[in-house]
Short mmCIF file of C-alpha atoms in Angstrom, two decimals:
data_model
loop_
_atom_site.label_atom_id
_atom_site.label_comp_id
_atom_site.label_asym_id
_atom_site.label_seq_id
_atom_site.Cartn_x
_atom_site.Cartn_y
_atom_site.Cartn_z
CA MET L 492 63.68 199.89 142.89
CA VAL L 493 65.29 197.22 145.05
CA THR L 494 68.32 198.54 146.89
CA ASP L 495 71.75 196.92 146.73
CA ASP L 496 71.26 195.33 150.14
CA PHE L 497 68.81 192.81 148.66
CA ALA L 498 70.67 189.46 148.63
CA PRO L 499 74.05 191.22 148.21
CA ASP L 500 75.89 187.93 147.71
CA ILE L 501 74.15 187.44 144.36
CA ASN L 502 75.20 189.24 141.19
CA TRP L 503 71.87 190.38 139.74
CA HIS L 504 73.48 191.95 136.67
CA VAL L 505 74.65 188.78 134.95
CA PRO L 506 72.67 185.77 133.68
CA GLY L 507 72.44 182.63 135.78
CA LYS L 508 72.81 179.05 134.70
CA VAL L 509 69.17 178.97 133.58
CA LEU L 510 67.69 182.44 134.06
CA SER L 511 68.53 185.47 131.97
CA THR L 512 69.59 188.72 133.59
CA GLU L 513 66.12 190.09 132.83
CA GLN L 514 64.43 187.16 134.60
CA LYS L 515 66.66 187.53 137.64
CA GLN L 516 65.92 191.26 137.76
CA PHE L 517 62.17 190.55 137.50
CA TYR L 518 62.35 188.30 140.55
CA ARG L 519 64.46 190.86 142.42
CA GLU L 520 61.91 193.60 141.69
CA ASN L 521 58.69 191.61 142.14
CA GLY L 522 59.52 188.75 144.51
CA TYR L 523 58.32 186.04 142.18
CA ILE L 524 58.71 184.68 138.66
CA VAL L 525 56.76 182.08 136.66
CA ILE L 526 58.79 179.67 134.51
CA ARG L 527 56.79 177.76 131.93
CA ASN L 528 57.24 174.02 131.22
CA CYS L 529 59.60 173.64 134.15
CA VAL L 530 58.65 170.09 135.23
CA SER L 531 57.74 167.30 132.81
CA MET L 532 54.32 165.68 132.56
CA SER L 533 55.87 162.26 133.14
CA GLU L 534 57.23 163.40 136.52
CA LEU L 535 53.90 164.96 137.48
CA LYS L 536 52.12 161.69 136.72
CA VAL L 537 54.43 159.89 139.16
CA TYR L 538 53.71 162.42 141.91
CA ASN L 539 49.97 162.27 141.26
CA LYS L 540 50.01 158.47 141.39
CA ARG L 541 51.74 158.59 144.75
CA PHE L 542 49.24 161.17 146.01
CA GLN L 543 46.34 158.94 144.98
CA ALA L 544 47.95 155.96 146.72
CA ILE L 545 48.33 157.95 149.95
CA CYS L 546 44.68 159.04 149.76
CA ASP L 547 43.77 155.36 149.37
CA GLY L 548 45.62 154.43 152.55
CA ALA L 549 49.09 153.40 151.34
CA PRO L 550 51.73 153.20 154.10
CA VAL L 551 53.64 156.44 154.66
CA HIS L 552 56.61 157.56 156.74
CA ARG L 553 55.46 158.59 160.20
CA GLY L 554 56.77 162.11 159.70
CA LEU L 555 54.41 162.74 156.79
CA SER L 556 51.17 164.59 157.53
CA ILE L 557 47.83 164.22 155.76
CA VAL L 558 45.77 167.38 156.16
CA ARG L 559 42.02 167.36 155.46
CA ASP L 560 39.49 170.08 154.70
CA ILE L 561 37.73 171.10 157.89
CA ALA L 562 34.29 171.29 156.27
CA LEU L 563 34.45 167.68 155.03
CA ALA L 564 36.51 166.13 157.83
CA ASN L 565 33.86 167.28 160.31
CA LYS L 566 31.36 165.19 158.37
CA GLY L 567 33.44 162.06 158.96
CA VAL L 568 34.62 161.67 155.36
CA ARG L 569 38.11 160.15 155.40
CA ASN L 570 40.83 158.98 153.01
CA GLU L 571 39.27 160.42 149.89
CA GLU L 572 40.85 162.72 147.36
CA ARG L 573 38.12 165.30 147.85
CA THR L 574 38.89 165.69 151.57
CA VAL L 575 42.71 165.84 151.50
CA THR L 576 44.07 169.37 151.19
CA LYS L 577 47.77 168.67 151.79
CA ILE L 578 50.37 165.97 151.93
CA GLN L 579 52.90 167.78 154.09
CA ASP L 580 56.48 167.02 155.14
CA PHE L 581 57.21 164.42 152.47
CA GLN L 582 60.98 164.79 152.84
CA ASP L 583 61.27 161.08 153.72
CA ASP L 584 59.02 159.89 150.87
CA SER L 585 61.48 158.90 148.14
CA ILE L 586 58.95 159.33 145.33
CA LEU L 587 57.69 162.80 146.21
CA PHE L 588 61.09 164.08 147.38
CA ASP L 589 62.39 163.54 143.85
CA TYR L 590 60.57 166.77 143.02
CA CYS L 591 62.85 168.70 145.39
CA LYS L 592 65.91 167.29 143.61
CA ASN L 593 64.67 168.08 140.10
CA PRO L 594 67.83 169.45 138.41
CA HIS L 595 66.01 172.15 136.43
CA VAL L 596 64.15 173.41 139.51
CA VAL L 597 67.30 173.30 141.64
CA ASP L 598 69.34 175.22 139.05
CA ILE L 599 66.72 177.99 138.91
CA VAL L 600 66.62 178.22 142.71
CA LYS L 601 70.40 178.52 142.74
CA ASP L 602 70.15 181.39 140.24
CA LEU L 603 67.83 183.19 142.68
CA ILE L 604 69.37 182.49 146.09
CA GLY L 605 72.91 181.34 145.42
CA SER L 606 75.32 180.13 142.79
CA PRO L 607 75.99 176.86 140.94
CA GLU L 608 78.24 175.82 143.86
CA SER L 609 75.67 176.54 146.60
CA ASN L 610 74.51 173.85 149.00
CA LEU L 611 70.70 173.89 149.14
CA ALA L 612 68.50 172.44 151.84
CA SER L 613 64.88 171.47 151.45
CA MET L 614 63.08 173.01 154.45
CA HIS L 615 59.36 172.52 153.83
CA THR L 616 57.56 170.21 151.42
CA MET L 617 53.92 170.06 150.39
CA LEU L 618 51.69 168.50 147.79
CA ILE L 619 48.68 170.82 147.88
CA ASN L 620 45.29 169.60 146.75
CA LYS L 621 42.39 172.03 146.43
CA PRO L 622 39.24 169.91 146.07
CA PRO L 623 35.94 171.34 144.83
CA ASP L 624 34.76 173.69 147.55
CA ALA L 625 32.28 172.11 149.96
CA GLY L 626 30.20 175.27 150.01
CA ALA L 627 31.78 176.97 153.01
CA LEU L 628 34.69 178.49 151.02
CA THR L 629 37.14 176.52 153.16
CA SER L 630 39.18 175.71 150.05
CA ARG L 631 40.53 179.27 149.91
CA HIS L 632 43.79 180.24 151.58
CA PRO L 633 44.12 183.67 153.24
CA MET L 634 46.77 186.09 152.09
CA HIS L 635 49.94 185.36 154.05
CA GLN L 636 53.73 185.33 154.09
CA ASP L 637 55.51 181.99 154.39
CA LEU L 638 58.30 183.49 156.49
CA HIS L 639 55.78 183.70 159.34
CA TYR L 640 56.41 179.98 159.93
CA PHE L 641 60.19 179.88 159.43
CA PRO L 642 62.87 180.27 162.15
CA PHE L 643 65.73 180.71 159.69
CA ARG L 644 67.22 183.73 157.96
CA PRO L 645 68.27 185.67 155.89
CA ALA L 646 64.92 185.65 154.08
CA ASP L 647 66.51 186.71 150.78
CA TYR L 648 68.26 183.34 150.60
CA VAL L 649 65.05 181.32 150.93
CA CYS L 650 62.85 180.55 147.94
CA CYS L 651 59.77 178.44 147.24
CA ALA L 652 59.23 176.47 144.04
CA TRP L 653 55.49 175.82 143.45
CA THR L 654 54.64 173.65 140.45
CA ALA L 655 51.15 173.29 139.00
CA MET L 656 50.28 169.60 138.57
CA GLU L 657 47.29 170.49 136.40
CA LYS L 658 45.86 173.65 134.89
CA VAL L 659 45.31 176.31 137.57
CA ASP L 660 43.25 179.42 136.94
CA ARG L 661 41.01 181.86 138.75
CA ALA L 662 38.08 179.43 138.65
CA ASN L 663 39.83 176.66 140.60
CA GLY L 664 41.82 178.91 142.94
CA CYS L 665 45.17 179.77 141.40
CA LEU L 666 47.93 181.38 143.40
CA VAL L 667 47.49 185.13 143.92
CA VAL L 668 50.56 187.28 144.64
CA VAL L 669 51.11 190.93 145.56
CA PRO L 670 54.23 191.93 143.60
CA GLY L 671 56.90 193.83 145.49
CA THR L 672 55.71 192.94 148.99
CA HIS L 673 58.88 190.89 149.51
CA ARG L 674 60.61 194.23 150.06
CA GLY L 675 58.50 194.88 153.17
CA LYS L 676 58.51 193.44 156.65
CA LEU L 677 56.98 190.36 158.22
CA ILE L 678 53.39 191.26 159.16
CA PRO L 679 51.51 189.73 162.13
CA HIS L 680 49.26 186.78 161.25
CA GLU L 681 46.16 185.25 162.82
CA TYR L 682 43.21 183.10 161.79
CA PRO L 683 40.79 185.07 159.62
CA LYS L 684 37.27 185.32 161.00
CA TRP L 685 35.56 183.46 158.18
CA GLU L 686 32.03 182.24 158.70
CA GLY L 687 32.63 178.81 157.17
CA GLY L 688 35.72 178.15 159.27
CA VAL L 689 39.40 177.99 158.42
CA ASN L 690 41.62 174.97 157.81
CA LYS L 691 44.33 174.16 160.35
CA ALA L 692 47.38 176.48 160.21
CA TYR L 693 45.83 178.65 157.47
CA LEU L 694 46.91 181.84 159.18
CA GLY L 695 46.46 185.11 157.34
CA ILE L 696 47.82 188.64 157.52
CA VAL L 697 46.14 190.81 160.13
CA ASP L 698 44.13 193.66 158.57
CA TYR L 699 45.03 192.67 155.02
CA ASP L 700 44.18 195.44 152.57
CA PRO L 701 42.27 193.85 149.63
CA SER L 702 42.88 196.95 147.49
CA MET L 703 46.56 196.03 147.11
CA PRO L 704 47.28 195.30 143.42
CA ARG L 705 47.31 191.54 142.93
CA THR L 706 48.48 189.22 140.18
CA HIS L 707 46.73 185.91 139.49
CA CYS L 708 49.29 183.26 138.50
CA GLU L 709 47.33 181.20 135.97
CA MET L 710 49.46 178.25 134.94
CA GLU L 711 49.49 175.04 132.93
CA ALA L 712 50.67 171.71 134.30
CA GLY L 713 54.44 171.81 134.74
CA ASP L 714 54.66 175.60 135.02
CA THR L 715 56.43 176.69 138.20
CA VAL L 716 56.32 179.89 140.20
CA PHE L 717 59.35 180.73 142.32
CA PHE L 718 58.75 183.22 145.12
CA HIS L 719 60.32 184.96 148.11
CA PRO L 720 59.13 183.99 151.65
CA LEU L 721 58.05 187.57 152.42
CA LEU L 722 55.88 187.82 149.30
CA VAL L 723 52.22 188.27 150.23
CA HIS L 724 50.22 185.55 148.52
CA GLY L 725 47.19 183.29 148.89
CA SER L 726 44.57 181.55 146.77
CA GLY L 727 40.85 181.62 146.17
CA ALA L 728 38.21 178.93 146.52
CA ASN L 729 37.91 176.13 143.99
CA ARG L 730 34.56 176.86 142.36
CA THR L 731 34.85 174.06 139.78
CA ALA L 732 33.96 170.37 139.88
CA GLY L 733 37.60 169.36 139.43
CA PHE L 734 40.74 169.49 141.54
CA ARG L 735 43.68 171.88 141.68
CA LYS L 736 46.95 170.23 142.65
CA ALA L 737 50.43 171.65 143.06
CA ILE L 738 53.66 170.35 144.53
CA SER L 739 56.09 172.65 146.30
CA CYS L 740 59.34 172.89 148.17
CA HIS L 741 60.90 175.71 150.17
CA TYR L 742 64.65 175.84 149.70
CA ALA L 743 67.25 177.62 151.80
CA ASN L 744 70.85 178.33 150.90
CA ASP L 745 72.57 176.24 153.56
CA ASP L 746 75.84 178.14 153.11
CA TRP L 747 74.32 181.43 154.24
CA CYS L 748 71.15 180.66 156.21
CA HIS L 749 71.02 179.89 159.92
CA TYR L 750 68.42 179.42 162.64
CA VAL L 751 67.22 182.38 164.69
CA GLU L 752 65.11 182.72 167.83
CA VAL L 753 61.53 183.74 166.98
CA SER L 754 59.70 182.82 170.20
CA GLY L 755 57.79 185.73 171.66
CA THR L 756 57.74 187.62 168.35
CA SER L 757 54.85 188.06 165.93
CA GLN L 758 55.64 184.51 164.77
CA GLN L 759 54.33 183.07 168.04
CA THR L 760 50.98 182.26 166.40
CA ALA L 761 52.79 179.96 163.98
CA ILE L 762 54.83 178.38 166.76
CA ASP L 763 51.66 177.58 168.71
CA GLU L 764 50.04 175.99 165.65
CA VAL L 765 53.07 173.87 164.79
CA ARG L 766 53.33 172.65 168.40
CA ASP L 767 49.61 171.83 168.46
CA MET L 768 49.88 169.77 165.28
CA ALA L 769 52.94 168.00 166.66
CA ARG L 770 51.05 167.06 169.83
CA ILE L 771 48.25 165.53 167.78
CA ARG L 772 50.71 163.56 165.67
CA ILE L 773 52.71 162.29 168.66
CA LYS L 774 49.55 161.28 170.51
CA LYS L 775 48.44 159.23 167.49
CA MET L 776 51.80 157.43 167.66
CA GLY L 777 51.09 156.48 171.26
CA ALA L 778 53.74 158.74 172.77
CA ASP L 779 53.45 161.47 175.38
CA PRO L 780 52.33 164.68 173.61
CA SER L 781 53.65 166.84 176.44
CA SER L 782 57.20 166.12 175.22
CA VAL L 783 56.52 168.68 172.47
CA ASP L 784 56.50 171.47 175.04
CA GLU L 785 60.15 170.80 175.90
CA MET L 786 61.37 171.08 172.30
CA GLU L 787 62.82 174.26 170.88
CA TYR L 788 60.97 175.52 167.82
CA THR L 789 64.05 175.14 165.62
CA VAL L 790 64.03 171.39 166.28
CA PHE L 791 60.76 171.05 164.37
CA TRP L 792 62.59 172.42 161.33
CA GLN L 793 65.87 170.61 161.84
CA VAL L 794 64.08 167.28 161.51
CA ARG L 795 62.48 168.46 158.24
CA ALA L 796 65.62 169.86 156.64
CA ARG L 797 67.24 167.67 153.98
CA ALA L 798 70.27 168.31 151.81
CA VAL L 799 69.22 168.65 148.19
CA ASN L 800 72.75 168.78 146.88
CA GLY L 801 76.16 169.01 148.48
CA THR L 802 76.24 168.71 152.25
CA LYS L 803 74.00 169.86 155.07
CA SER L 804 75.76 172.24 157.43
CA HIS L 805 73.99 175.17 159.15
CA LEU L 806 70.43 173.89 158.80
#
């Protein structure tokens, strides 16, 4: 059972605006919950159209990152849907950021990490594309905890919404979660030693035990899984000829969350990766990449954070 010190500011014994008491208790016990038909097909079509346009070379805000599969990028294949694994940091893209403001999604997040009056901040945004695997199993994502990357706490007031943009199942690499692991601690992460290589920043839990009981979150388009940042999760390779897309946003309760110092802790591997990616991006813009070394890690997140509703304060 989860003790009373889990998100004590939330009343887990009454229904929320959207979720029943039973649904809230399921999340509290397991660290995740799947809500069916959460986002409409019409909205998903808009996001997919924007994704396709970006793959085709449409102009984007300079803060947005296009991440490609290492196995295909090394072959020189560029700007194609089958090479792009992520559209990351789309907080300044008005079309994709509409997902983060979806009223139904926001209300569910408030039920899990706040109240109807809570001010939420969008902290991390991704449109994740899992193309057909190139043969090296680089389309899989190691088991990990998202909190490894985040310099803000308390973790109980952070929640990810991850919406399937098309059918996701075990064949095309659905999300895999280990229920209850959100009640544990942050575990050290590093790059797994996979023969086919690992995509940039795909850090995984050190000495992950594959015998841990896992749940495969098979979903239809529009279904959304909400999960805690300490929940151990990952995804398998896409062994089909099609794609597996999802759009996601990490929310933090801006009334209760604040930045913390994580340099020199087990999160240093994430800090090093984020700085390295920032250097590459800044160099492409023609600026001095060494300027990244002078920035505090929290700054990388302050520039990402956007108020979803209400006002931005602590984050």
